[in-house]
Amino acid sequence: MSCDVVVVGAGIIGCASADELSRRGHRVVLLDGRTIGAGATQASAGILAPYIEGHDLTPLLELAARSLAMYDTFVARARAESGAALDYQRTGTLEIALDLSQSARLREQERRIRESRIGCRWLSRAEVRDLEPAVSADIEGGFLVEPHGFVSALDLSLALVKAATSRGMVLATGAPVRVITQNGNALRVDTDTGSFVAPTVVFAAGSWSGQIALDGVAPIPVRPIRGQLLALARLTGSIGRVIWGPDCYLVPRAEGRVLVGATAEDVGFDERVTVTGVRDLLESACDLVPELWQASFEGARVGLRPATPDEMPIIGRSDKLPGLVYATGHFRNGVLLAPLTAALVGDLVEGNLSDAALRHTRPQRFGEL
Ligand SMILES: Cc1cc2nc3c(=O)[nH]c(=O)nc-3n(C[C@H](O)[C@H](O)[C@H](O)COP(=O)(O)OP(=O)(O)OC[C@H]3O[C@@H](n4cnc5c(N)ncnc54)[C@H](O)[C@@H]3O)c2cc1C
């Protein structure tokens, strides 16, 4: 089968890229070895928080802040084009300091962020408890960042695919891509059940990106970092915004759940939920919001975050395999970075390399790729 662009991987990055490309008029095929969002995306907490996750990594902070600014439009379009309701809220995040050293670090962070005119403020213990009465009394204070929010990453991925298929995009799931080779002026993508030929391939296979053979190109240095996340059934209105503690975070979801995340474990391609992971997250969550000891346990999810050696994503064209566009290695911020990544991928496919963000995301920083 031939088309304009094959996108490999239907996580949030592949889905957002496929949606963007189909909106720009390209004939797109989206492939996944499992199903939509089955990788890291289904496990994600969906928090949109550059000023927590980005803390000291300046280029990442720049990218993340740009992407957050695109989110209202991104979600509004996905809602309108798919008809999906989508749980997307910009309630802000409240980062809790449990001791004096954490409070000093957060107050310094507040000072730096305030200089960029981001809506944020330091709250005393009493102010935290006024805003979030369920938070433990045993704290020093909290750092509120108002523009932050969260989104349901799996539902968003499904909505993006629905929007793109309504424009003619073809989705093929359940057949892993094994090898991508040069085929005249085009690229050929071989799966277990068939082949696809296109001038451009977008490579968005997350943690598994190093496992797909690329004609004469070294494997991309992306490795899996396991994250476990719990779903608890909410008690009477326990929290109203994302609460971030030193060892876990809590996300209030619209359907009456609290998500508790997340572990970060370097254990290879092991997608198991573990007793230690569940215990550690429950203890940290209940230290922050003690009434969660009374919540019901709904389940646990696990996903493999695609990490690169410098923790920055890899977005750019291959020098070695013309036609290949990398969009992988988004590590802890793939959901947050999805709108910006999709826009960059759209530009790269159309030969526009002028965006300054691409300087920070070049694949070639890891060698001849
Ligand atoms: C517990 C947890 C919490 C997180 N919380 C947040 C958060 O709050 N905010 C945030 O922004 N990010 C968060 N992340 C990170 C975020 O989930 C990832 O950065 C993002 O999902 C990566 O998306 P992706 O599309 O690159 O990869 P994935 O979602 O892993 O998708 C890759 C896809 O490629 C497919 N694939 C693999 N091999 C092949 C093959 N050979 N052929 C075809 N298809 C293949 C897989 O099946 C998969 O569907 C979290 C991650 C975890 C695990």
Coordinates of C-alpha atoms and ligand atoms in Angstrom, one line a residue:
M1 CA 0.0 0.0 0.0
S2 CA 1.4 3.5 -0.8
C3 CA 0.6 6.8 0.8
D4 CA 2.3 10.2 1.6
V5 CA 3.4 9.5 5.2
V6 CA 3.6 6.3 7.4
V7 CA 3.5 7.1 11.1
V8 CA 5.0 4.2 13.2
G9 CA 3.5 4.1 16.7
A10 CA 0.1 5.2 17.9
G11 CA 1.0 6.7 21.2
I12 CA 0.1 10.3 21.9
I13 CA 3.1 11.5 19.8
G14 CA 2.2 9.3 16.7
C15 CA -1.6 10.2 17.0
A16 CA -0.9 13.9 17.3
S17 CA 1.5 13.8 14.4
A18 CA -0.9 11.8 12.2
D19 CA -3.7 14.2 13.0
E20 CA -1.6 17.2 12.2
L21 CA -0.4 15.7 8.9
S22 CA -3.8 14.6 7.8
R23 CA -5.1 18.1 8.6
R24 CA -2.4 19.5 6.3
G25 CA -3.7 17.4 3.5
H26 CA -1.3 14.4 3.5
R27 CA -2.5 10.9 3.0
V28 CA -1.4 9.2 6.2
V29 CA -1.2 5.5 7.4
L30 CA -0.8 5.1 11.2
L31 CA 0.7 1.8 12.3
D32 CA 0.9 0.3 15.8
G33 CA 2.1 -3.2 16.9
R34 CA -0.5 -3.3 19.6
T35 CA -3.3 -0.7 19.7
I36 CA -3.9 3.0 20.2
G37 CA -2.2 4.3 23.3
A38 CA -1.1 0.9 24.5
G39 CA 2.5 2.0 25.3
A40 CA 3.3 4.7 27.9
T41 CA 0.3 6.8 26.9
Q42 CA -2.4 4.7 28.6
A43 CA -0.5 4.9 31.9
S44 CA 0.2 8.6 31.8
A45 CA -1.2 11.0 34.4
G46 CA -1.6 13.6 31.7
I47 CA -0.3 16.4 33.8
L48 CA 0.5 19.6 31.9
A49 CA 3.1 21.2 34.1
P50 CA 6.3 22.7 32.6
Y51 CA 7.1 24.6 35.8
I52 CA 7.3 21.3 37.8
E53 CA 8.7 18.8 35.3
G54 CA 11.0 21.2 33.6
H55 CA 12.5 22.6 36.8
D56 CA 16.2 23.2 35.8
L57 CA 16.3 21.9 32.2
T58 CA 16.1 25.2 30.4
P59 CA 15.6 24.1 26.8
L60 CA 13.0 21.6 27.9
L61 CA 11.2 24.3 29.9
E62 CA 11.1 26.5 26.8
L63 CA 9.6 23.6 24.7
A64 CA 7.2 22.6 27.4
A65 CA 5.9 26.2 28.0
R66 CA 5.4 26.7 24.3
S67 CA 3.4 23.4 24.0
L68 CA 1.3 24.3 27.1
A69 CA 0.3 27.6 25.4
M70 CA -1.0 25.5 22.4
Y71 CA -3.1 23.2 24.5
D72 CA -6.4 25.0 24.7
T73 CA -6.6 25.1 20.9
F74 CA -5.3 21.6 20.5
V75 CA -8.0 20.2 22.8
A76 CA -10.8 22.4 21.4
R77 CA -10.0 21.2 17.9
A78 CA -9.8 17.5 19.0
R79 CA -13.2 17.9 20.8
A80 CA -14.8 19.6 17.8
E81 CA -13.5 17.1 15.2
S82 CA -14.1 13.9 17.2
G83 CA -17.2 14.7 19.2
A84 CA -15.4 13.4 22.3
A85 CA -15.9 15.2 25.6
L86 CA -12.3 14.8 26.8
D87 CA -11.3 15.4 30.5
Y88 CA -9.1 18.5 30.2
Q89 CA -8.8 21.0 33.1
R90 CA -6.5 23.9 33.9
T91 CA -6.9 23.9 37.6
G92 CA -3.3 24.6 38.4
T93 CA -0.8 22.6 40.4
L94 CA 0.0 22.8 44.1
E95 CA 3.5 21.6 45.0
I96 CA 3.8 20.8 48.7
A97 CA 6.9 21.4 50.8
L98 CA 7.0 18.9 53.8
D99 CA 10.1 20.4 55.4
L100 CA 12.2 23.6 55.5
S101 CA 14.7 22.6 52.8
Q102 CA 11.9 21.7 50.4
S103 CA 10.2 25.0 51.1
A104 CA 13.4 27.0 50.5
R105 CA 13.8 25.2 47.1
L106 CA 10.2 25.9 46.1
R107 CA 10.4 29.6 47.2
E108 CA 13.4 30.0 45.0
Q109 CA 11.6 28.3 42.1
E110 CA 8.6 30.7 42.7
R111 CA 11.0 33.7 42.5
R112 CA 12.4 32.5 39.1
I113 CA 9.0 31.7 37.6
R114 CA 7.4 34.9 38.8
E115 CA 10.1 36.8 36.8
S116 CA 8.6 35.2 33.7
R117 CA 5.2 36.6 34.6
I118 CA 3.7 33.2 35.1
G119 CA 0.7 33.2 37.5
C120 CA 2.1 31.6 40.7
R121 CA 2.3 32.2 44.4
W122 CA 3.7 30.7 47.6
L123 CA 1.1 29.6 50.1
S124 CA 1.5 29.3 53.9
R125 CA 0.4 26.1 55.6
A126 CA -2.9 27.8 56.5
E127 CA -3.5 29.0 53.0
V128 CA -2.8 25.6 51.5
R129 CA -5.4 24.1 53.9
D130 CA -7.9 26.8 53.0
L131 CA -7.5 25.9 49.4
E132 CA -7.1 22.1 49.8
P133 CA -8.5 21.1 53.2
A134 CA -7.7 17.4 52.7
V135 CA -4.0 18.1 52.5
S136 CA -2.1 16.9 55.6
A137 CA -1.6 19.6 58.4
D138 CA 2.0 18.3 58.7
I139 CA 3.5 20.5 55.9
E140 CA 5.5 23.8 55.6
G141 CA 3.6 25.3 52.7
G142 CA 2.9 25.0 49.0
F143 CA 3.6 26.5 45.6
L144 CA 0.6 27.2 43.4
V145 CA 1.2 27.4 39.6
E146 CA -2.1 28.6 38.1
P147 CA -1.7 27.8 34.3
H148 CA -1.0 24.1 34.8
G149 CA -3.5 21.4 34.2
F150 CA -4.1 17.9 33.1
V151 CA -5.8 15.9 30.3
S152 CA -6.8 12.3 29.8
A153 CA -4.0 11.2 27.4
L154 CA -5.6 8.0 26.2
D155 CA -8.9 9.7 25.4
L156 CA -7.1 12.5 23.7
S157 CA -5.1 10.0 21.5
L158 CA -8.4 8.2 20.6
A159 CA -10.0 11.6 19.7
L160 CA -7.0 12.6 17.5
V161 CA -7.3 9.2 15.6
K162 CA -11.0 9.7 15.2
A163 CA -10.5 13.1 13.8
A164 CA -7.8 12.0 11.4
T165 CA -9.7 8.9 10.2
S166 CA -12.6 11.1 9.4
R167 CA -10.2 12.9 6.9
G168 CA -9.2 9.6 5.3
M169 CA -6.3 8.5 7.5
V170 CA -5.8 4.7 7.6
L171 CA -5.2 3.0 10.9
A172 CA -3.6 -0.5 11.1
T173 CA -3.0 -2.0 14.5
G174 CA -1.8 -5.4 15.8
A175 CA 1.1 -5.8 13.4
P176 CA 4.5 -4.7 14.6
V177 CA 6.9 -2.9 12.3
R178 CA 10.1 -5.0 11.9
V179 CA 12.3 -3.1 9.5
I180 CA 12.4 0.2 7.5
T181 CA 14.5 0.2 4.3
Q182 CA 15.2 2.6 1.4
N183 CA 13.1 1.7 -1.6
G184 CA 14.2 3.9 -4.5
N185 CA 13.2 7.5 -3.6
A186 CA 10.8 6.2 -0.9
L187 CA 10.9 4.2 2.3
R188 CA 9.5 0.7 2.8
V189 CA 8.0 -0.3 6.1
D190 CA 7.7 -4.0 6.7
T191 CA 5.3 -5.3 9.3
D192 CA 4.4 -8.9 10.3
T193 CA 1.4 -8.8 8.0
G194 CA 2.3 -6.5 5.1
S195 CA 4.4 -3.6 3.7
F196 CA 3.8 0.1 3.2
V197 CA 5.7 2.4 0.9
A198 CA 5.9 6.2 1.4
P199 CA 8.3 9.1 0.7
T200 CA 8.2 9.9 4.5
V201 CA 8.1 7.8 7.6
V202 CA 7.5 9.4 11.1
F203 CA 9.2 7.3 13.7
A204 CA 7.2 7.5 16.9
A205 CA 7.6 4.1 18.6
G206 CA 8.4 5.4 22.1
S207 CA 10.5 3.1 24.2
W208 CA 10.6 0.5 21.5
S209 CA 12.2 2.9 18.9
G210 CA 15.6 1.2 19.3
Q211 CA 14.1 -2.2 18.5
I212 CA 13.0 -1.5 14.9
A213 CA 15.7 -2.1 12.3
L214 CA 16.6 0.9 10.2
D215 CA 18.5 0.4 6.9
G216 CA 22.2 1.0 7.8
V217 CA 21.4 3.4 10.7
A218 CA 22.4 2.8 14.3
P219 CA 19.6 2.2 16.8
I220 CA 18.3 5.4 18.4
P221 CA 19.4 5.7 22.1
V222 CA 16.0 5.5 23.7
R223 CA 15.6 3.4 26.8
P224 CA 12.5 2.5 28.9
I225 CA 11.9 3.9 32.4
R226 CA 9.0 2.1 34.0
G227 CA 6.3 4.2 35.7
Q228 CA 3.5 2.7 37.8
L229 CA 0.4 4.7 38.6
L230 CA -2.7 3.9 40.8
A231 CA -6.4 4.8 40.4
L232 CA -8.2 5.4 43.7
A233 CA -11.9 6.1 44.1
R234 CA -12.4 9.6 45.5
L235 CA -13.9 10.3 48.8
T236 CA -16.1 13.4 49.3
G237 CA -14.4 16.0 47.1
S238 CA -10.9 15.3 48.5
I239 CA -8.8 17.5 46.2
G240 CA -9.5 20.1 43.6
R241 CA -6.2 20.4 41.7
V242 CA -3.0 18.5 41.0
I243 CA -1.2 18.1 44.3
W244 CA 2.5 17.4 44.0
G245 CA 4.6 16.0 46.8
P246 CA 8.3 15.0 47.1
D247 CA 7.5 11.3 46.4
C248 CA 4.2 11.3 44.4
Y249 CA 1.6 13.4 42.8
L250 CA -2.2 13.2 42.9
V251 CA -4.5 14.1 40.0
P252 CA -8.3 14.7 40.6
R253 CA -10.0 13.2 37.5
A254 CA -13.5 14.2 36.5
E255 CA -15.0 10.7 36.7
G256 CA -14.5 10.7 40.5
R257 CA -11.1 9.2 40.7
V258 CA -7.7 10.3 42.1
L259 CA -4.7 9.1 40.1
V260 CA -1.5 8.6 42.1
G261 CA 1.8 8.6 40.3
A262 CA 4.4 7.6 39.6
T263 CA 7.4 5.3 40.1
A264 CA 10.5 5.8 38.0
E265 CA 12.3 2.5 37.6
D266 CA 15.2 1.5 35.2
V267 CA 14.1 -2.2 34.8
G268 CA 14.2 -2.7 31.0
F269 CA 11.1 -3.8 29.1
D270 CA 9.3 -5.1 32.2
E271 CA 5.7 -3.9 32.1
R272 CA 4.6 -5.4 35.4
V273 CA 2.9 -3.7 38.3
T274 CA 4.8 -4.6 41.5
V275 CA 3.8 -4.9 45.2
T276 CA 6.7 -2.5 46.1
G277 CA 5.5 0.1 43.5
V278 CA 1.9 0.0 44.8
R279 CA 2.9 0.1 48.5
D280 CA 5.3 3.0 48.0
L281 CA 2.8 5.1 46.0
L282 CA 0.0 4.4 48.5
E283 CA 2.1 5.4 51.5
S284 CA 3.4 8.6 49.8
A285 CA -0.2 9.6 48.7
C286 CA -1.6 9.1 52.1
D287 CA 1.2 11.1 53.7
L288 CA 0.0 14.0 51.6
V289 CA -3.8 13.4 51.8
P290 CA -4.4 11.2 54.8
E291 CA -8.1 10.5 54.0
L292 CA -7.0 8.5 51.0
W293 CA -6.4 5.6 53.4
Q294 CA -10.2 5.3 53.3
A295 CA -10.4 5.4 49.5
S296 CA -11.2 2.3 47.5
F297 CA -8.4 0.8 45.3
E298 CA -9.5 0.8 41.7
G299 CA -6.4 -0.5 39.9
A300 CA -2.9 0.1 38.8
R301 CA -1.4 1.0 35.4
V302 CA 2.1 0.7 34.1
G303 CA 4.0 2.3 31.2
L304 CA 7.5 2.6 29.8
R305 CA 8.6 6.2 29.5
P306 CA 10.9 6.7 26.5
A307 CA 14.1 8.3 27.9
T308 CA 17.0 9.7 26.0
P309 CA 20.6 10.3 27.5
D310 CA 19.9 14.0 27.9
E311 CA 16.2 13.7 28.7
M312 CA 15.3 15.9 25.7
P313 CA 13.1 14.5 22.9
I314 CA 14.4 13.5 19.5
I315 CA 12.6 15.4 16.8
G316 CA 14.2 15.9 13.5
R317 CA 15.1 14.4 10.1
S318 CA 17.6 11.5 9.6
D319 CA 20.7 12.4 7.7
K320 CA 21.3 8.7 6.9
L321 CA 17.9 7.7 5.7
P322 CA 16.3 10.6 3.8
G323 CA 12.6 10.6 4.4
L324 CA 12.8 9.4 8.0
V325 CA 11.5 11.9 10.6
Y326 CA 12.2 11.0 14.3
A327 CA 9.6 11.9 16.9
T328 CA 10.5 10.0 20.0
G329 CA 12.2 10.1 23.4
H330 CA 9.7 12.3 25.1
F331 CA 10.4 10.7 28.5
R332 CA 8.2 12.3 31.3
N333 CA 6.6 15.0 29.1
G334 CA 5.2 13.3 26.0
V335 CA 1.6 14.4 26.7
L336 CA 2.6 18.0 27.5
L337 CA 4.8 18.2 24.4
A338 CA 2.3 16.6 22.0
P339 CA 0.9 19.8 20.3
L340 CA 4.4 21.3 19.7
T341 CA 5.8 18.0 18.5
A342 CA 3.0 17.5 16.1
A343 CA 3.5 21.0 14.7
L344 CA 7.3 20.4 14.3
V345 CA 6.7 17.0 12.6
G346 CA 4.3 18.7 10.2
D347 CA 6.9 21.3 9.3
L348 CA 9.7 18.7 9.0
V349 CA 7.7 16.5 6.7
E350 CA 7.1 19.6 4.5
G351 CA 10.8 20.5 4.5
N352 CA 10.5 23.5 6.8
L353 CA 13.4 23.3 9.3
S354 CA 13.4 26.9 10.5
D355 CA 11.8 26.4 14.0
A356 CA 14.4 27.3 16.7
A357 CA 13.2 24.4 18.9
L358 CA 14.7 21.9 16.4
R359 CA 18.2 23.0 17.5
H360 CA 17.6 21.3 20.8
T361 CA 15.9 18.2 19.5
R362 CA 18.3 17.2 16.6
P363 CA 18.8 13.4 16.4
Q364 CA 22.4 14.0 15.3
R365 CA 23.4 15.1 18.9
F366 CA 23.6 11.3 19.4
G367 CA 25.9 10.5 16.4
E368 CA 25.4 9.7 12.8
L369 CA 21.6 9.1 12.5
Ligands
LIG1 C1 3.2 6.4 34.9 C2 3.4 7.5 33.9 C3 3.0 8.8 34.1 C4 3.2 9.8 33.2 N1 2.8 11.1 33.4 C5 2.9 12.0 32.5 C6 2.4 13.3 32.7 O1 1.8 13.6 33.7 N2 2.5 14.3 31.7 C7 3.2 14.0 30.6 O2 3.4 14.9 29.7 N3 3.8 12.8 30.4 C8 3.7 11.8 31.3 N4 4.2 10.6 31.1 C9 5.1 10.4 29.9 C10 4.2 10.1 28.7 O3 3.2 9.1 29.0 C11 5.1 9.7 27.5 O4 6.1 10.7 27.3 C12 4.3 9.6 26.2 O5 3.2 8.7 26.4 C13 5.2 9.1 25.1 O6 4.4 8.9 24.0 P1 4.9 8.2 22.7 O7 3.8 8.2 21.7 O8 6.2 8.7 22.3 O9 5.1 6.7 23.2 P2 4.1 5.5 23.6 O10 2.9 6.0 24.2 O11 4.9 4.5 24.4 O12 3.7 5.0 22.2 C14 4.6 4.2 21.4 C15 3.7 3.3 20.5 O13 4.6 2.6 19.6 C16 4.1 1.3 19.4 N5 5.1 0.5 18.9 C17 6.2 0.0 19.6 N6 6.9 -0.8 18.8 C18 6.3 -0.8 17.6 C19 6.6 -1.5 16.4 N7 7.6 -2.3 16.2 N8 5.7 -1.4 15.4 C20 4.6 -0.6 15.5 N9 4.3 0.1 16.7 C21 5.1 -0.1 17.7 C22 3.6 0.9 20.8 O14 2.7 -0.1 20.8 C23 3.0 2.2 21.3 O15 1.6 2.3 21.1 C24 4.0 9.5 32.0 C25 4.4 8.2 31.7 C26 4.1 7.2 32.7 C27 4.6 5.8 32.4

